Amino acid sequence: GDSALGLGLDEEVKVAKKRQPVAKLDEGRADEQASLLSQPGIPKLRHTAKHKLKFKGKGHEFKDAARLLNFYQLWLDDLFPRAKFADGLTMIEKLGHSKRIQAMRREWIDEEKPRLFDSSG
Amino acid sequence: GHDVQVVDPDVRNCVYGLVTALGGFNGENADQYVLGDDALACLRDIKRWLKLYDEKNNRMDVARCLGEANLINGDLLPILSLWWASGQNSKHMTRIALACLELLVPLTWPVEFHSQMTVNHHRHTPYIQQTQVQYKRGILRSGGLNLLRAVIRISLPSMATPRSERGTRDEGILKLMLYLLRNIAIISPNTRLAAEGDEEETSRSATINAFHEQDAFALLLTMCSNVGEDFNLQDIPLMETLFHTVKGVNVEKLFMDDEQRTAKRTDELSDLLKKESLVRREYAKNAPTRHGRFGTMIWVKRDDAKVSTVSGQGVLRDDQTTLQKMDESKKWNKPRPRRRQEDVVQNNNFNMPAHLNSEATKNLRTFVEEFLDSGFNPLFTHVRKAIEREAERVVPINHRQFFYTVGWFLEAERVRRARQLRHRTAQNGGRTKDIEPDSYGLVAGVLNQETFISLNRAMQSSLDNKEWEDLNAQMRCFTQILLTVQEMALSPLEEDQEIAENIQNRIFYEETTHDRILTIVRGYKDQGFGYLDACTELAHVFLRMLERYSKDNVDMQIRSRRKARKRQKKAAQVAEQEGEDVDEERDSEDEDMEEAAQVTKERSFDFKRFSAKFCNQSCVDTFIAFTGFYRELNSEQLKRAHRYFYRIAFKQEMTVLLFRVDIISLFYRMIKGPGSMDPNKSVFKEWEELVRQVIRRLVKKLDQRPALVTELLFSKINSTVYYLEYGHEKQTISTY
């Protein structure tokens, strides 16, 4: 009967359920899942490439290309399972235009440039 | 559907009343159309309705009522037929015939979807488009009557009058007649509506054949070749009619002999069958060998002891199929930005190929050859002047039509010459020496400085204003001019060679032209396939011609214009590194010049440096977008893309630009599938070799520079491209 006071105390408070945010592929912080700079992102790519990516060389060009493409596809599938290969590549390429990623890219390249007393590894 | 009143009932009543009063078939002889007592007044009233109700209020109600009342096919055509059969000497009947023509033109006037449509327009446009096709069908085959011929006959007296004595009424009649022809050429069955099975009767072929049989082509020829003297004001509708007749027609096919065409068609058929069997074979390769519920499932072992499951027996075969299947089973698609549709393109779309039957091909070819012989120069010179003068009769769309039509006919002339040469050589028993060569005088009207200037200006303004379809037409025109000049340079006539030399010098003299082509190629985003085709072709032809020309003319000079300030800053920089640019310092006295002022000077041209400008990520992306259509491209187009990538990889030594996963993936797919190119084509071999070389270099590079593993994901930054390719920094650039 008190509800007649019009205070609306009895009315059920509606809590709008927030939609689960959809994971996005971004440059991101190191602790996030689907981000380029996190552990499953480029660091992993660089690491596994060193151990896993082996080519046969001359005469096996197309096999090598297939191996390379598969390597990237599996990596991308781990990083961001939602996207198809081609879509994922487009998204990453786009991220590559950001200042931060560009700076990182330059760093990665500089790492391998020959320097005194420095074995980058 | 009269339950919903789409038109004011009073308007409908009035219009129906007028149509009924016009006349009918209800006399003693049911086959005989009987004119109403006040037919002429009725016709004039209907015209008034169209003008004062529809036009003034920007509505389409009257036009719709007239369509529903079947005015054209039920009344106007029978009346014209009456005039043709027995009324040509009667002044009254001729007046009535003219009044009919005055209604035919506005009722067949093309309607399109555009941005300023009212609700009323949206309601009526589809209906009117549909009825216009009915009109066209009626006009093209109205019983035994040659309606087009009758219309031409109506205007003959006005045509015969010399221009000086022609009154506004005569000019008006000529205009009506030409616009009717143009409207007929434009109207085409709406591809978005369900087919009714008789599209053939209103197709382009039917139009061309009717134009041929009823002497509309002869009329067009006469008028085009006399456009300068007798038909000054008719140039634009003439050009429009030509545009709508030839748009989308494949010139190569048009000029094939019957045997060639039959052979080509058989080829096409067998090509298609081959293609189909290729598709089937490919399917069969991966098709399940057991029934659909056989239920195979495999694990793909991943890193970190993870596994993915993939089902289907196909995946047992190899890794490639498995990974492909994994990818295909993903449901999410990256949302793509929708392309903005350009206004008013439907009727003026020249990117859509038009197919002609063999009779129409023959008729159109005859017309095209006669037009090239007599009408090309007078018409296009005249239209160009009208456009430059901004004459009142010129509307913006005419610019686009002009450039496209000029380009089309230039191509037609080239193909015709090639064909003639073949024929004569065959007749002469293989000796080419005794053949009297023709000069290029027939198309000289567009190979002059005035045309180049207006083309250049138009291209620049289309580029600046992002009018892509206009630019598309202009690029096609420019490409055809270049190709024509190139063939002129090879002509055995010395005079032709000299002229060609001259033209090339003029075209290549301006640095702005070079830069514009570069900007166009770099600027491709989402302008559609037709544009992509045109811009890659232009770049291809331009680069090749320029390469040859600058090789033959080692000390070629070009005129470059730069902003004064910019240049000085640069000069100061460059002067430190390059001692050779001493003359740059001379500009320093202009230091006080305003920023907008331009410095113009001549300098020698270096092809290598110029072609290096095409060597960047955005140009590569454009050509990659083009190559992405590889399954629909013909060998000429595939060759064009091949040459470009060859230039990038092996002439400019910039393979790095191709080292991106999506590019490698596209290249791989083109050769190894799924959906690879046809391996039996010669182009396939060239591509296979190119891709092989690119991959070989990539593998080598990956060994030398492990950083490429990450760089493969991205477009390269300018500052690192050089290092990635050569392994050291560019010496000339001071980075700090």
mmCIF file of C-alpha atoms in Angstrom, chain B residues 115-333:
data_model
loop_
_atom_site.group_PDB
_atom_site.id
_atom_site.type_symbol
_atom_site.label_atom_id
_atom_site.label_comp_id
_atom_site.label_asym_id
_atom_site.label_seq_id
_atom_site.Cartn_x
_atom_site.Cartn_y
_atom_site.Cartn_z
ATOM 1 C CA SER B 115 19.913 13.314 -54.339
ATOM 2 C CA GLN B 116 17.211 15.960 -54.616
ATOM 3 C CA MET B 117 14.247 13.658 -54.951
ATOM 4 C CA THR B 118 10.927 14.366 -53.276
ATOM 5 C CA VAL B 119 8.554 11.712 -51.951
ATOM 6 C CA ASN B 120 6.620 12.165 -55.142
ATOM 7 C CA HIS B 121 9.678 11.380 -57.216
ATOM 8 C CA HIS B 122 10.414 8.284 -55.216
ATOM 9 C CA ARG B 123 6.883 7.128 -55.736
ATOM 10 C CA HIS B 124 6.765 7.629 -59.492
ATOM 11 C CA THR B 125 10.308 7.105 -60.733
ATOM 12 C CA PRO B 126 10.300 3.301 -60.844
ATOM 13 C CA TYR B 127 6.941 3.266 -62.584
ATOM 14 C CA ILE B 128 8.020 5.824 -65.134
ATOM 15 C CA GLN B 129 11.291 4.054 -65.807
ATOM 16 C CA GLN B 130 9.326 0.921 -66.488
ATOM 17 C CA THR B 131 6.848 2.619 -68.824
ATOM 18 C CA GLN B 132 9.634 4.341 -70.689
ATOM 19 C CA VAL B 133 10.946 0.945 -71.651
ATOM 20 C CA GLN B 134 7.467 0.175 -72.974
ATOM 21 C CA TYR B 135 7.563 3.420 -74.935
ATOM 22 C CA LYS B 136 10.871 2.501 -76.415
ATOM 23 C CA ARG B 137 9.592 -0.924 -77.381
ATOM 24 C CA GLY B 138 6.613 0.682 -79.074
ATOM 25 C CA ILE B 139 8.723 3.224 -80.900
ATOM 26 C CA LEU B 140 11.298 0.728 -82.136
ATOM 27 C CA ARG B 141 8.755 -1.664 -83.593
ATOM 28 C CA SER B 142 5.486 0.139 -84.023
ATOM 29 C CA GLY B 143 3.664 -2.135 -86.458
ATOM 30 C CA GLY B 144 4.707 -1.526 -90.031
ATOM 31 C CA LEU B 145 5.646 2.064 -89.324
ATOM 32 C CA ASN B 146 9.189 3.326 -89.263
ATOM 33 C CA LEU B 147 8.647 5.726 -86.470
ATOM 34 C CA LEU B 148 12.173 7.076 -86.298
ATOM 35 C CA ARG B 149 12.039 7.709 -90.007
ATOM 36 C CA ALA B 150 8.732 9.507 -89.586
ATOM 37 C CA VAL B 151 10.208 11.721 -86.901
ATOM 38 C CA ILE B 152 13.166 12.506 -89.072
ATOM 39 C CA ARG B 153 10.759 13.323 -91.891
ATOM 40 C CA ILE B 154 8.964 15.824 -89.680
ATOM 41 C CA SER B 155 12.199 17.715 -89.217
ATOM 42 C CA LEU B 156 13.436 17.509 -92.801
ATOM 43 C CA PRO B 157 12.000 20.841 -93.959
ATOM 44 C CA SER B 158 13.746 22.578 -91.085
ATOM 45 C CA MET B 159 16.967 20.794 -91.854
ATOM 46 C CA ALA B 160 16.824 21.769 -95.482
ATOM 47 C CA THR B 161 16.527 25.433 -94.601
ATOM 48 C CA PRO B 162 19.933 27.120 -94.551
ATOM 49 C CA ARG B 163 21.012 28.114 -91.079
ATOM 50 C CA SER B 164 20.787 31.818 -91.772
ATOM 51 C CA GLU B 165 17.121 31.520 -92.692
ATOM 52 C CA ARG B 166 16.153 29.115 -89.942
ATOM 53 C CA GLY B 167 13.845 30.541 -87.329
ATOM 54 C CA THR B 168 13.630 29.564 -83.673
ATOM 55 C CA ARG B 169 10.780 27.236 -84.605
ATOM 56 C CA ASP B 170 12.988 25.328 -87.018
ATOM 57 C CA GLU B 171 15.792 25.099 -84.508
ATOM 58 C CA GLY B 172 13.248 23.886 -81.972
ATOM 59 C CA ILE B 173 12.071 21.115 -84.276
ATOM 60 C CA LEU B 174 15.626 19.951 -84.923
ATOM 61 C CA LYS B 175 16.278 19.933 -81.216
ATOM 62 C CA LEU B 176 13.139 17.870 -80.550
ATOM 63 C CA MET B 177 14.095 15.333 -83.173
ATOM 64 C CA LEU B 178 17.648 14.925 -81.881
ATOM 65 C CA TYR B 179 16.582 14.693 -78.286
ATOM 66 C CA LEU B 180 14.098 11.971 -79.174
ATOM 67 C CA LEU B 181 16.916 9.967 -80.773
ATOM 68 C CA ARG B 182 19.062 10.594 -77.734
ATOM 69 C CA ASN B 183 16.292 9.530 -75.343
ATOM 70 C CA ILE B 184 15.766 6.346 -77.306
ATOM 71 C CA ALA B 185 19.475 5.644 -77.102
ATOM 72 C CA ILE B 186 19.468 6.166 -73.343
ATOM 73 C CA ILE B 187 16.417 4.208 -72.247
ATOM 74 C CA SER B 188 17.380 0.714 -71.249
ATOM 75 C CA PRO B 189 15.645 -2.010 -69.302
ATOM 76 C CA ASN B 190 16.214 -1.624 -65.599
ATOM 77 C CA THR B 191 18.486 -4.406 -64.508
ATOM 78 C CA ARG B 192 17.231 -4.161 -60.965
ATOM 79 C CA LEU B 193 13.729 -5.178 -61.935
ATOM 80 C CA ALA B 194 12.717 -8.710 -62.718
ATOM 81 C CA ALA B 195 13.352 -9.730 -66.309
ATOM 82 C CA GLU B 196 10.281 -9.967 -68.440
ATOM 83 C CA GLY B 197 11.869 -12.032 -71.154
ATOM 84 C CA ASP B 198 11.719 -9.475 -73.945
ATOM 85 C CA GLU B 199 14.669 -7.290 -73.007
ATOM 86 C CA GLU B 200 16.172 -8.099 -76.363
ATOM 87 C CA GLU B 201 13.600 -5.848 -78.062
ATOM 88 C CA THR B 202 14.807 -2.786 -76.213
ATOM 89 C CA SER B 203 18.473 -3.695 -75.985
ATOM 90 C CA ARG B 204 21.388 -1.731 -77.379
ATOM 91 C CA SER B 205 21.489 -4.069 -80.369
ATOM 92 C CA ALA B 206 17.843 -3.368 -81.168
ATOM 93 C CA THR B 207 18.485 0.366 -80.936
ATOM 94 C CA ILE B 208 21.483 0.215 -83.220
ATOM 95 C CA ASN B 209 19.659 -1.890 -85.768
ATOM 96 C CA ALA B 210 16.688 0.455 -85.762
ATOM 97 C CA PHE B 211 18.997 3.459 -86.130
ATOM 98 C CA HIS B 212 20.581 1.745 -89.071
ATOM 99 C CA GLU B 213 17.396 0.615 -90.801
ATOM 100 C CA GLN B 214 15.541 3.854 -90.342
ATOM 101 C CA ASP B 215 18.405 6.061 -91.434
ATOM 102 C CA ALA B 216 18.945 7.683 -88.069
ATOM 103 C CA PHE B 217 22.651 6.901 -88.452
ATOM 104 C CA ALA B 218 22.664 8.539 -91.867
ATOM 105 C CA LEU B 219 21.069 11.593 -90.356
ATOM 106 C CA LEU B 220 23.584 11.711 -87.512
ATOM 107 C CA LEU B 221 26.426 11.445 -90.007
ATOM 108 C CA THR B 222 25.102 14.277 -92.126
ATOM 109 C CA MET B 223 24.640 16.518 -89.166
ATOM 110 C CA CYS B 224 27.979 15.661 -87.562
ATOM 111 C CA SER B 225 29.966 16.335 -90.685
ATOM 112 C CA ASN B 226 28.234 19.675 -91.198
ATOM 113 C CA VAL B 227 28.182 20.705 -87.603
ATOM 114 C CA GLY B 228 30.389 23.718 -88.167
ATOM 115 C CA GLU B 229 28.377 25.194 -90.986
ATOM 116 C CA ASP B 230 24.746 24.192 -90.723
ATOM 117 C CA PHE B 231 24.139 22.706 -87.320
ATOM 118 C CA ASN B 232 25.871 24.896 -84.829
ATOM 119 C CA LEU B 233 23.461 24.405 -81.974
ATOM 120 C CA GLN B 234 23.021 20.673 -82.449
ATOM 121 C CA ASP B 235 26.530 19.578 -81.475
ATOM 122 C CA ILE B 236 25.722 18.621 -77.907
ATOM 123 C CA PRO B 237 22.694 16.359 -78.530
ATOM 124 C CA LEU B 238 24.619 14.753 -81.401
ATOM 125 C CA MET B 239 27.538 13.989 -79.136
ATOM 126 C CA GLU B 240 25.231 12.709 -76.420
ATOM 127 C CA THR B 241 23.544 10.341 -78.834
ATOM 128 C CA LEU B 242 26.927 9.021 -79.909
ATOM 129 C CA PHE B 243 27.966 8.596 -76.297
ATOM 130 C CA HIS B 244 24.925 6.572 -75.391
ATOM 131 C CA THR B 245 25.283 4.448 -78.506
ATOM 132 C CA VAL B 246 28.904 3.480 -77.975
ATOM 133 C CA LYS B 247 29.341 3.528 -74.190
ATOM 134 C CA GLY B 248 30.631 0.238 -72.913
ATOM 135 C CA VAL B 249 31.030 -1.294 -76.388
ATOM 136 C CA ASN B 250 34.230 -3.269 -76.734
ATOM 137 C CA VAL B 251 36.151 -1.762 -79.639
ATOM 138 C CA GLU B 252 38.290 -4.814 -80.280
ATOM 139 C CA LYS B 253 35.277 -7.040 -80.685
ATOM 140 C CA LEU B 254 33.514 -4.482 -82.839
ATOM 141 C CA PHE B 255 36.242 -4.601 -85.443
ATOM 142 C CA MET B 256 36.704 -8.313 -85.623
ATOM 143 C CA ASP B 257 35.851 -10.087 -88.846
ATOM 144 C CA ASP B 258 33.012 -12.502 -88.774
ATOM 145 C CA GLU B 259 35.337 -15.477 -88.841
ATOM 146 C CA GLN B 260 37.456 -13.956 -86.135
ATOM 147 C CA ARG B 261 34.429 -13.254 -84.072
ATOM 148 C CA THR B 262 33.054 -16.720 -84.565
ATOM 149 C CA ALA B 263 36.444 -18.095 -83.701
ATOM 150 C CA LYS B 264 36.626 -15.777 -80.727
ATOM 151 C CA ARG B 265 33.182 -16.761 -79.633
ATOM 152 C CA THR B 266 34.026 -20.432 -79.946
ATOM 153 C CA ASP B 267 37.185 -19.632 -78.069
ATOM 154 C CA GLU B 268 35.191 -17.812 -75.489
ATOM 155 C CA LEU B 269 32.864 -20.754 -75.163
ATOM 156 C CA SER B 270 35.659 -23.257 -74.907
ATOM 157 C CA ASP B 271 37.459 -20.878 -72.570
ATOM 158 C CA LEU B 272 34.440 -20.738 -70.375
ATOM 159 C CA LEU B 273 33.996 -24.482 -70.471
ATOM 160 C CA LYS B 274 37.636 -24.920 -69.614
ATOM 161 C CA LYS B 275 37.299 -22.473 -66.788
ATOM 162 C CA GLU B 276 34.312 -24.326 -65.508
ATOM 163 C CA SER B 277 36.022 -27.664 -65.663
ATOM 164 C CA LEU B 278 38.954 -26.093 -63.865
ATOM 165 C CA VAL B 279 36.654 -25.034 -61.094
ATOM 166 C CA ARG B 280 35.141 -28.496 -60.989
ATOM 167 C CA ARG B 281 38.513 -30.146 -60.945
ATOM 168 C CA GLU B 282 39.552 -27.970 -58.126
ATOM 169 C CA TYR B 283 36.444 -28.863 -56.245
ATOM 170 C CA ALA B 284 36.947 -32.530 -57.008
ATOM 171 C CA LYS B 285 40.457 -32.312 -55.645
ATOM 172 C CA ASN B 286 39.116 -31.246 -52.300
ATOM 173 C CA ALA B 287 35.711 -32.882 -52.422
ATOM 174 C CA PRO B 288 34.937 -35.543 -49.842
ATOM 175 C CA THR B 289 35.433 -39.054 -51.106
ATOM 176 C CA ARG B 290 32.860 -40.439 -48.729
ATOM 177 C CA HIS B 291 29.353 -39.494 -47.739
ATOM 178 C CA GLY B 292 28.511 -36.302 -45.909
ATOM 179 C CA ARG B 293 28.072 -37.878 -42.492
ATOM 180 C CA PHE B 294 31.282 -39.799 -42.475
ATOM 181 C CA GLY B 295 32.417 -37.541 -39.700
ATOM 182 C CA THR B 296 36.138 -37.061 -39.655
ATOM 183 C CA MET B 297 37.707 -34.790 -37.106
ATOM 184 C CA ILE B 298 41.301 -33.861 -36.595
ATOM 185 C CA TRP B 299 43.337 -31.973 -34.090
ATOM 186 C CA VAL B 300 45.718 -29.330 -35.129
ATOM 187 C CA LYS B 301 48.514 -29.252 -32.606
ATOM 188 C CA ARG B 302 49.413 -25.762 -31.618
ATOM 189 C CA ASP B 303 52.051 -24.245 -29.422
ATOM 190 C CA ASP B 304 51.712 -24.464 -25.667
ATOM 191 C CA ALA B 305 50.075 -27.883 -25.928
ATOM 192 C CA LYS B 306 46.951 -26.311 -27.339
ATOM 193 C CA VAL B 307 44.905 -27.963 -30.043
ATOM 194 C CA SER B 308 42.260 -26.825 -32.500
ATOM 195 C CA THR B 309 39.712 -29.166 -33.957
ATOM 196 C CA VAL B 310 38.706 -29.161 -37.577
ATOM 197 C CA SER B 311 36.172 -31.513 -39.108
ATOM 198 C CA GLY B 312 35.699 -33.021 -42.545
ATOM 199 C CA GLN B 313 37.829 -35.551 -44.410
ATOM 200 C CA GLY B 314 39.299 -32.948 -46.708
ATOM 201 C CA VAL B 315 41.469 -31.738 -43.885
ATOM 202 C CA LEU B 316 43.340 -35.012 -43.747
ATOM 203 C CA ARG B 317 45.005 -34.172 -47.010
ATOM 204 C CA ASP B 318 47.381 -31.382 -46.140
ATOM 205 C CA ASP B 319 48.083 -28.440 -43.893
ATOM 206 C CA GLN B 320 46.956 -25.920 -46.452
ATOM 207 C CA THR B 321 43.404 -27.254 -46.609
ATOM 208 C CA THR B 322 43.204 -27.554 -42.878
ATOM 209 C CA LEU B 323 44.255 -24.005 -42.230
ATOM 210 C CA GLN B 324 42.013 -22.744 -44.947
ATOM 211 C CA LYS B 325 39.101 -24.564 -43.424
ATOM 212 C CA MET B 326 39.902 -23.148 -40.000
ATOM 213 C CA ASP B 327 39.792 -19.707 -41.496
ATOM 214 C CA GLU B 328 36.580 -20.259 -43.417
ATOM 215 C CA SER B 329 34.740 -21.508 -40.379
ATOM 216 C CA LYS B 330 35.113 -18.138 -38.662
ATOM 217 C CA LYS B 331 31.868 -16.299 -38.623
ATOM 218 C CA TRP B 332 32.912 -12.762 -37.959
ATOM 219 C CA ASN B 333 33.671 -10.426 -40.838
#
